[in-house]
Amino acid sequence: MRLTTTALFVLFALSAVTASSGDRDSAFQWCVATKSAQQCHNPAETLSSSSPKWRTMSLWLTRWTCEDDCRYQCTHVMTDKARAADRPVEQFYGKWAFWRFWGMQEPASVFFSLLNLWAHIWCGFRLRKVMPRRHPMRPFYLLFTLSNVNLWIWSAVFHTRDNPVTEKLDYFSAAFAMFCGLYYSVVRLYHLYDTPQTRHRHRVLRLWALLCFAAFVAHVAYLTLLPRFDYGWNMKVNVTVGLAYNLLWISYSLLNPPYTRFYGISNDHRPRFVLTPLFLGLAMISAVSLEIFDFPPWWRVIDAHSLWHLATVPIIIGWYQFLRFDSLDPSWKEEKSTA
């Protein structure tokens, strides 16, 4: 009787939480309430050991609570029942039911995030190794690398354990990387970098840096001060900024882009890698489409979101290869000779 009373109390508390279709199901809520009463609010179970049976070292390290574990178990109970009855699989709290691994909620997304992290660290190191030390774009490409290293660290953390803090760190890191991407793209393509012949544009560079930073701060402040996180606004900003600098680089491949590819050099000069931004830009846009066509995870491990993270790895490697070719093009030396 005590377990039933506790279960009803937990069930009432769960009903007040904003939910997805799966966790709005009364059967799921009853499952969580019952398991919580048995596992988390049972005096005999609580007093039997200082370390609860359900909590392994990996769950302790990744900060799983007893209630979290009950919700996790019930997502799989309900998913098993849906598959057995040949019914559509539901999402719970905005996510599919994934098998956790060493405490990681979405192990495939964590692994693929770490692959992206490795790609940026390794390719960024190789790019700096081959670029001349006085190349004007060197500090801007370092910013690009560091902002993305930060992004993929927090992506891995967020997919390990989803909570309000890790969620905001992931989203804000992504926004920062987007604004950094737009920033360095405009600097490179509109020649705001510091060389003798572009020094007169230094004031424009400072204004552009201030504008990007102010836009990022305003974005974070808006989402932080709201009573509830505006996911729609966050998505619109990231898509708009990301699409803007992708289109800027795609135009690099056109016969007559809205800028000169190299300062003081006619666009009649078309380097052999001129079509690379077009192919990589289209590949990135195609990869993002995986976010639109979501589907239940294969083997409860790999879903569309994790495949998106996997798809970006070869694109990142190809992009650094392009930056390497672009930074070593002889036109940069011709720019110096015309100074």
CSV table of C-alpha atoms in Angstrom, one decimal:
chain,number,residue,atom,x,y,z
A,1,MET,CA,0.0,0.0,0.0
A,2,ARG,CA,2.8,2.4,0.8
A,3,LEU,CA,4.4,1.7,-2.6
A,4,THR,CA,1.1,2.4,-4.3
A,5,THR,CA,0.6,5.7,-2.4
A,6,THR,CA,4.2,6.8,-3.3
A,7,ALA,CA,3.7,5.8,-6.9
A,8,LEU,CA,0.5,8.0,-7.1
A,9,PHE,CA,2.5,10.9,-5.7
A,10,VAL,CA,5.3,10.5,-8.2
A,11,LEU,CA,2.8,10.1,-11.0
A,12,PHE,CA,1.1,13.4,-10.0
A,13,ALA,CA,4.5,15.2,-10.0
A,14,LEU,CA,5.4,13.7,-13.4
A,15,SER,CA,2.2,15.0,-15.0
A,16,ALA,CA,3.3,18.6,-14.4
A,17,VAL,CA,6.4,18.1,-16.5
A,18,THR,CA,6.4,19.3,-20.2
A,19,ALA,CA,6.7,16.1,-22.2
A,20,SER,CA,6.9,14.4,-25.6
A,21,SER,CA,4.2,12.0,-26.9
A,22,GLY,CA,5.8,9.0,-25.3
A,23,ASP,CA,6.1,10.4,-21.8
A,24,ARG,CA,2.6,11.9,-21.9
A,25,ASP,CA,1.3,8.3,-22.1
A,26,SER,CA,-0.3,7.4,-18.8
A,27,ALA,CA,1.1,3.8,-19.1
A,28,PHE,CA,4.6,5.3,-19.2
A,29,GLN,CA,3.9,7.6,-16.3
A,30,TRP,CA,2.6,4.8,-14.2
A,31,CYS,CA,5.6,2.7,-15.1
A,32,VAL,CA,7.9,5.5,-13.9
A,33,ALA,CA,5.9,6.1,-10.8
A,34,THR,CA,5.8,2.4,-9.8
A,35,LYS,CA,9.5,1.9,-10.4
A,36,SER,CA,10.4,5.0,-8.5
A,37,ALA,CA,8.3,3.9,-5.6
A,38,GLN,CA,10.0,0.5,-5.6
A,39,GLN,CA,13.5,1.6,-6.3
A,40,CYS,CA,13.9,5.1,-5.0
A,41,HIS,CA,11.3,5.4,-2.2
A,42,ASN,CA,11.3,2.0,-0.7
A,43,PRO,CA,12.8,2.2,2.9
A,44,ALA,CA,13.9,-1.4,2.9
A,45,GLU,CA,15.8,-0.9,-0.4
A,46,THR,CA,17.2,2.4,0.7
A,47,LEU,CA,18.5,1.3,4.0
A,48,SER,CA,19.9,-2.1,2.8
A,49,SER,CA,23.1,-0.6,1.4
A,50,SER,CA,24.9,2.7,1.3
A,51,SER,CA,25.3,2.1,-2.4
A,52,PRO,CA,22.0,1.4,-4.2
A,53,LYS,CA,22.0,-1.7,-6.4
A,54,TRP,CA,21.0,0.2,-9.5
A,55,ARG,CA,23.9,2.6,-9.3
A,56,THR,CA,27.1,1.4,-11.0
A,57,MET,CA,30.3,3.4,-11.1
A,58,SER,CA,29.6,4.7,-14.6
A,59,LEU,CA,26.2,5.9,-13.6
A,60,TRP,CA,27.6,7.6,-10.5
A,61,LEU,CA,30.3,9.3,-12.6
A,62,THR,CA,27.7,10.5,-15.2
A,63,ARG,CA,25.4,11.8,-12.4
A,64,TRP,CA,22.4,9.5,-12.9
A,65,THR,CA,19.8,9.8,-10.2
A,66,CYS,CA,17.5,7.0,-9.2
A,67,GLU,CA,14.5,8.8,-10.9
A,68,ASP,CA,16.6,9.2,-14.1
A,69,ASP,CA,17.3,5.4,-14.1
A,70,CYS,CA,13.6,4.7,-13.6
A,71,ARG,CA,12.7,6.9,-16.6
A,72,TYR,CA,15.4,5.2,-18.6
A,73,GLN,CA,14.1,1.7,-17.8
A,74,CYS,CA,10.5,2.7,-18.6
A,75,THR,CA,11.4,4.1,-22.0
A,76,HIS,CA,12.7,0.7,-23.0
A,77,VAL,CA,9.7,-1.1,-21.5
A,78,MET,CA,7.3,1.0,-23.5
A,79,THR,CA,9.5,0.7,-26.7
A,80,ASP,CA,9.5,-3.1,-26.3
A,81,LYS,CA,5.7,-3.1,-25.9
A,82,ALA,CA,5.3,-0.8,-29.0
A,83,ARG,CA,7.4,-3.1,-31.1
A,84,ALA,CA,5.7,-6.2,-29.9
A,85,ALA,CA,2.3,-4.7,-30.8
A,86,ASP,CA,3.6,-3.4,-34.1
A,87,ARG,CA,2.9,0.2,-33.1
A,88,PRO,CA,4.9,3.3,-33.9
A,89,VAL,CA,7.8,3.9,-31.5
A,90,GLU,CA,7.4,7.1,-29.5
A,91,GLN,CA,9.9,9.6,-28.2
A,92,PHE,CA,10.3,10.4,-24.5
A,93,TYR,CA,11.3,13.8,-23.3
A,94,GLY,CA,12.2,14.8,-26.8
A,95,LYS,CA,14.5,11.8,-27.4
A,96,TRP,CA,14.2,8.2,-28.7
A,97,ALA,CA,14.9,5.3,-26.3
A,98,PHE,CA,18.7,4.6,-26.6
A,99,TRP,CA,20.7,1.9,-25.0
A,100,ARG,CA,23.1,3.7,-22.7
A,101,PHE,CA,26.8,2.7,-22.5
A,102,TRP,CA,29.0,3.5,-19.6
A,103,GLY,CA,26.4,6.0,-18.5
A,104,MET,CA,26.2,7.8,-21.9
A,105,GLN,CA,22.7,8.5,-22.9
A,106,GLU,CA,23.4,8.6,-26.7
A,107,PRO,CA,26.7,6.7,-27.2
A,108,ALA,CA,26.7,6.9,-31.0
A,109,SER,CA,26.3,10.7,-30.9
A,110,VAL,CA,29.1,10.9,-28.2
A,111,PHE,CA,31.5,8.8,-30.3
A,112,PHE,CA,30.8,10.8,-33.5
A,113,SER,CA,31.1,14.1,-31.7
A,114,LEU,CA,34.6,12.9,-30.5
A,115,LEU,CA,35.4,12.1,-34.1
A,116,ASN,CA,34.6,15.6,-35.1
A,117,LEU,CA,36.7,16.9,-32.2
A,118,TRP,CA,39.6,14.8,-33.4
A,119,ALA,CA,39.2,16.0,-37.0
A,120,HIS,CA,39.4,19.7,-35.9
A,121,ILE,CA,42.4,19.1,-33.6
A,122,TRP,CA,44.3,17.0,-36.1
A,123,CYS,CA,43.5,19.0,-39.2
A,124,GLY,CA,43.8,22.3,-37.4
A,125,PHE,CA,47.3,21.3,-36.3
A,126,ARG,CA,48.3,20.2,-39.8
A,127,LEU,CA,47.0,23.5,-41.3
A,128,ARG,CA,49.0,25.6,-38.9
A,129,LYS,CA,52.0,23.5,-39.7
A,130,VAL,CA,52.0,24.2,-43.4
A,131,MET,CA,50.8,27.8,-43.3
A,132,PRO,CA,53.5,30.5,-43.3
A,133,ARG,CA,53.8,32.0,-39.8
A,134,ARG,CA,53.0,35.5,-41.2
A,135,HIS,CA,50.1,34.4,-43.3
A,136,PRO,CA,47.3,37.0,-42.6
A,137,MET,CA,44.6,34.4,-42.1
A,138,ARG,CA,46.5,32.3,-39.6
A,139,PRO,CA,44.9,33.8,-36.4
A,140,PHE,CA,41.4,33.7,-38.0
A,141,TYR,CA,41.8,30.0,-38.8
A,142,LEU,CA,43.0,29.3,-35.3
A,143,LEU,CA,39.8,31.0,-34.0
A,144,PHE,CA,37.8,28.7,-36.4
A,145,THR,CA,39.5,25.6,-35.0
A,146,LEU,CA,39.3,26.5,-31.3
A,147,SER,CA,35.6,27.5,-31.6
A,148,ASN,CA,34.8,24.1,-33.1
A,149,VAL,CA,36.9,22.2,-30.6
A,150,ASN,CA,34.9,23.9,-27.9
A,151,LEU,CA,31.7,23.0,-29.8
A,152,TRP,CA,32.4,19.3,-30.1
A,153,ILE,CA,33.6,18.9,-26.5
A,154,TRP,CA,30.3,20.2,-25.3
A,155,SER,CA,28.4,18.2,-27.9
A,156,ALA,CA,30.0,15.0,-26.5
A,157,VAL,CA,29.2,16.1,-22.9
A,158,PHE,CA,25.6,17.0,-23.8
A,159,HIS,CA,25.0,13.6,-25.5
A,160,THR,CA,26.5,11.9,-22.5
A,161,ARG,CA,24.1,13.5,-20.1
A,162,ASP,CA,21.3,15.8,-21.2
A,163,ASN,CA,20.4,18.3,-18.5
A,164,PRO,CA,19.6,22.1,-18.6
A,165,VAL,CA,23.3,23.1,-18.0
A,166,THR,CA,24.9,20.8,-20.6
A,167,GLU,CA,22.1,21.6,-23.1
A,168,LYS,CA,22.8,25.3,-22.9
A,169,LEU,CA,26.5,24.8,-23.1
A,170,ASP,CA,26.0,22.7,-26.2
A,171,TYR,CA,23.6,25.2,-27.9
A,172,PHE,CA,25.6,28.3,-27.0
A,173,SER,CA,28.9,26.7,-28.1
A,174,ALA,CA,27.2,25.8,-31.5
A,175,ALA,CA,26.0,29.4,-31.9
A,176,PHE,CA,29.5,30.7,-31.0
A,177,ALA,CA,31.1,28.4,-33.7
A,178,MET,CA,28.5,29.6,-36.2
A,179,PHE,CA,29.2,33.3,-35.6
A,180,CYS,CA,33.0,32.6,-35.7
A,181,GLY,CA,32.5,30.8,-39.0
A,182,LEU,CA,30.6,33.8,-40.5
A,183,TYR,CA,33.3,36.1,-39.0
A,184,TYR,CA,36.3,34.5,-40.5
A,185,SER,CA,34.5,33.9,-43.8
A,186,VAL,CA,33.8,37.6,-44.3
A,187,VAL,CA,37.4,38.4,-43.2
A,188,ARG,CA,38.9,36.0,-45.8
A,189,LEU,CA,36.5,36.7,-48.7
A,190,TYR,CA,36.3,40.5,-48.4
A,191,HIS,CA,40.0,40.9,-47.4
A,192,LEU,CA,39.7,42.4,-44.0
A,193,TYR,CA,42.8,40.7,-42.8
A,194,ASP,CA,46.0,42.7,-42.0
A,195,THR,CA,48.4,43.2,-44.9
A,196,PRO,CA,50.1,46.3,-46.1
A,197,GLN,CA,47.6,46.7,-48.9
A,198,THR,CA,44.5,46.0,-46.8
A,199,ARG,CA,45.5,47.9,-43.7
A,200,HIS,CA,43.1,50.7,-44.6
A,201,ARG,CA,40.3,48.2,-43.9
A,202,HIS,CA,41.4,47.7,-40.3
A,203,ARG,CA,38.5,49.9,-38.9
A,204,VAL,CA,36.0,47.8,-40.9
A,205,LEU,CA,37.5,44.6,-39.4
A,206,ARG,CA,37.1,45.9,-35.8
A,207,LEU,CA,33.5,46.9,-36.5
A,208,TRP,CA,32.8,43.5,-38.1
A,209,ALA,CA,34.3,41.8,-35.0
A,210,LEU,CA,32.2,43.9,-32.7
A,211,LEU,CA,29.0,43.3,-34.7
A,212,CYS,CA,29.5,39.5,-34.6
A,213,PHE,CA,30.4,39.5,-30.9
A,214,ALA,CA,27.4,41.7,-30.0
A,215,ALA,CA,25.1,39.5,-32.0
A,216,PHE,CA,26.3,36.4,-30.2
A,217,VAL,CA,26.0,38.0,-26.8
A,218,ALA,CA,22.5,39.3,-27.6
A,219,HIS,CA,21.5,35.8,-28.8
A,220,VAL,CA,22.7,34.2,-25.5
A,221,ALA,CA,21.2,36.9,-23.4
A,222,TYR,CA,17.8,36.6,-25.1
A,223,LEU,CA,17.7,32.8,-24.6
A,224,THR,CA,19.0,33.0,-21.0
A,225,LEU,CA,16.6,35.7,-19.8
A,226,LEU,CA,13.5,34.0,-21.2
A,227,PRO,CA,11.4,32.0,-18.7
A,228,ARG,CA,11.6,29.1,-21.1
A,229,PHE,CA,14.3,28.2,-23.7
A,230,ASP,CA,13.2,29.2,-27.2
A,231,TYR,CA,14.3,26.3,-29.3
A,232,GLY,CA,12.7,27.7,-32.4
A,233,TRP,CA,14.6,31.0,-32.2
A,234,ASN,CA,17.9,29.1,-31.5
A,235,MET,CA,17.4,27.0,-34.6
A,236,LYS,CA,16.5,29.9,-36.8
A,237,VAL,CA,19.6,31.9,-35.7
A,238,ASN,CA,22.0,28.9,-36.2
A,239,VAL,CA,20.5,28.0,-39.6
A,240,THR,CA,20.5,31.6,-40.8
A,241,VAL,CA,24.1,32.2,-39.8
A,242,GLY,CA,25.4,28.8,-41.0
A,243,LEU,CA,23.6,29.1,-44.3
A,244,ALA,CA,24.9,32.7,-44.8
A,245,TYR,CA,28.6,31.7,-44.6
A,246,ASN,CA,28.0,28.5,-46.5
A,247,LEU,CA,26.5,30.5,-49.4
A,248,LEU,CA,29.5,32.9,-49.2
A,249,TRP,CA,31.9,30.1,-49.7
A,250,ILE,CA,29.8,28.3,-52.3
A,251,SER,CA,29.9,31.6,-54.3
A,252,TYR,CA,33.7,31.2,-54.3
A,253,SER,CA,33.2,28.5,-57.0
A,254,LEU,CA,31.2,30.8,-59.3
A,255,LEU,CA,32.7,32.5,-62.4
A,256,ASN,CA,32.0,35.9,-60.9
A,257,PRO,CA,31.6,35.8,-57.2
A,258,PRO,CA,30.6,39.0,-55.3
A,259,TYR,CA,34.2,39.5,-54.3
A,260,THR,CA,37.7,38.9,-55.6
A,261,ARG,CA,39.0,35.5,-54.4
A,262,PHE,CA,42.5,37.1,-53.9
A,263,TYR,CA,43.1,40.7,-53.2
A,264,GLY,CA,44.1,42.6,-56.3
A,265,ILE,CA,43.9,39.5,-58.5
A,266,SER,CA,41.3,39.2,-61.2
A,267,ASN,CA,38.7,36.4,-60.8
A,268,ASP,CA,39.9,35.2,-64.2
A,269,HIS,CA,42.4,33.3,-62.0
A,270,ARG,CA,40.5,30.1,-61.1
A,271,PRO,CA,42.7,27.9,-58.9
A,272,ARG,CA,42.4,24.1,-59.4
A,273,PHE,CA,40.5,23.7,-56.1
A,274,VAL,CA,37.9,26.4,-57.0
A,275,LEU,CA,35.0,24.0,-57.0
A,276,THR,CA,35.8,22.5,-53.7
A,277,PRO,CA,33.7,24.9,-51.6
A,278,LEU,CA,30.7,24.2,-53.9
A,279,PHE,CA,30.8,20.5,-53.3
A,280,LEU,CA,31.6,20.7,-49.6
A,281,GLY,CA,28.9,23.3,-49.1
A,282,LEU,CA,26.3,21.2,-50.8
A,283,ALA,CA,27.5,18.2,-48.8
A,284,MET,CA,27.0,20.1,-45.6
A,285,ILE,CA,23.5,21.2,-46.5
A,286,SER,CA,22.7,17.6,-47.4
A,287,ALA,CA,24.1,16.4,-44.1
A,288,VAL,CA,21.9,18.9,-42.2
A,289,SER,CA,18.9,17.4,-43.9
A,290,LEU,CA,19.3,14.3,-41.7
A,291,GLU,CA,18.0,16.4,-38.9
A,292,ILE,CA,14.7,16.9,-40.8
A,293,PHE,CA,14.2,13.2,-41.7
A,294,ASP,CA,14.3,11.8,-38.3
A,295,PHE,CA,13.6,8.1,-37.6
A,296,PRO,CA,13.7,5.7,-34.6
A,297,PRO,CA,17.3,4.6,-33.9
A,298,TRP,CA,18.7,1.4,-35.5
A,299,TRP,CA,19.3,-1.1,-32.7
A,300,ARG,CA,18.4,1.8,-30.3
A,301,VAL,CA,21.9,3.2,-30.9
A,302,ILE,CA,22.1,5.1,-34.2
A,303,ASP,CA,19.6,7.7,-35.2
A,304,ALA,CA,19.5,10.5,-37.8
A,305,HIS,CA,21.1,13.0,-35.4
A,306,SER,CA,24.1,10.8,-34.8
A,307,LEU,CA,24.4,10.1,-38.5
A,308,TRP,CA,24.5,13.9,-39.1
A,309,HIS,CA,27.5,14.0,-36.7
A,310,LEU,CA,29.1,11.2,-38.6
A,311,ALA,CA,28.5,12.8,-42.0
A,312,THR,CA,30.3,16.0,-40.9
A,313,VAL,CA,33.6,14.3,-40.2
A,314,PRO,CA,34.8,13.8,-43.8
A,315,ILE,CA,33.4,17.3,-44.7
A,316,ILE,CA,35.5,18.8,-42.0
A,317,ILE,CA,38.6,17.0,-43.2
A,318,GLY,CA,37.9,18.1,-46.8
A,319,TRP,CA,37.3,21.7,-45.6
A,320,TYR,CA,40.7,21.9,-43.9
A,321,GLN,CA,42.3,20.5,-47.0
A,322,PHE,CA,40.6,23.3,-49.0
A,323,LEU,CA,41.9,26.0,-46.5
A,324,ARG,CA,45.3,24.5,-46.9
A,325,PHE,CA,45.2,24.8,-50.7
A,326,ASP,CA,43.7,28.3,-50.6
A,327,SER,CA,46.3,29.6,-48.1
A,328,LEU,CA,49.2,28.2,-50.1
A,329,ASP,CA,48.0,29.5,-53.5
A,330,PRO,CA,50.7,31.6,-55.3
A,331,SER,CA,48.2,34.5,-55.4
A,332,TRP,CA,49.0,35.4,-51.8
A,333,LYS,CA,52.6,36.0,-52.8
A,334,GLU,CA,51.5,38.1,-55.8
A,335,GLU,CA,49.4,40.2,-53.3
A,336,LYS,CA,52.6,41.0,-51.4
A,337,SER,CA,54.6,41.8,-54.6
A,338,THR,CA,52.0,44.4,-55.6
A,339,ALA,CA,52.1,46.1,-52.2
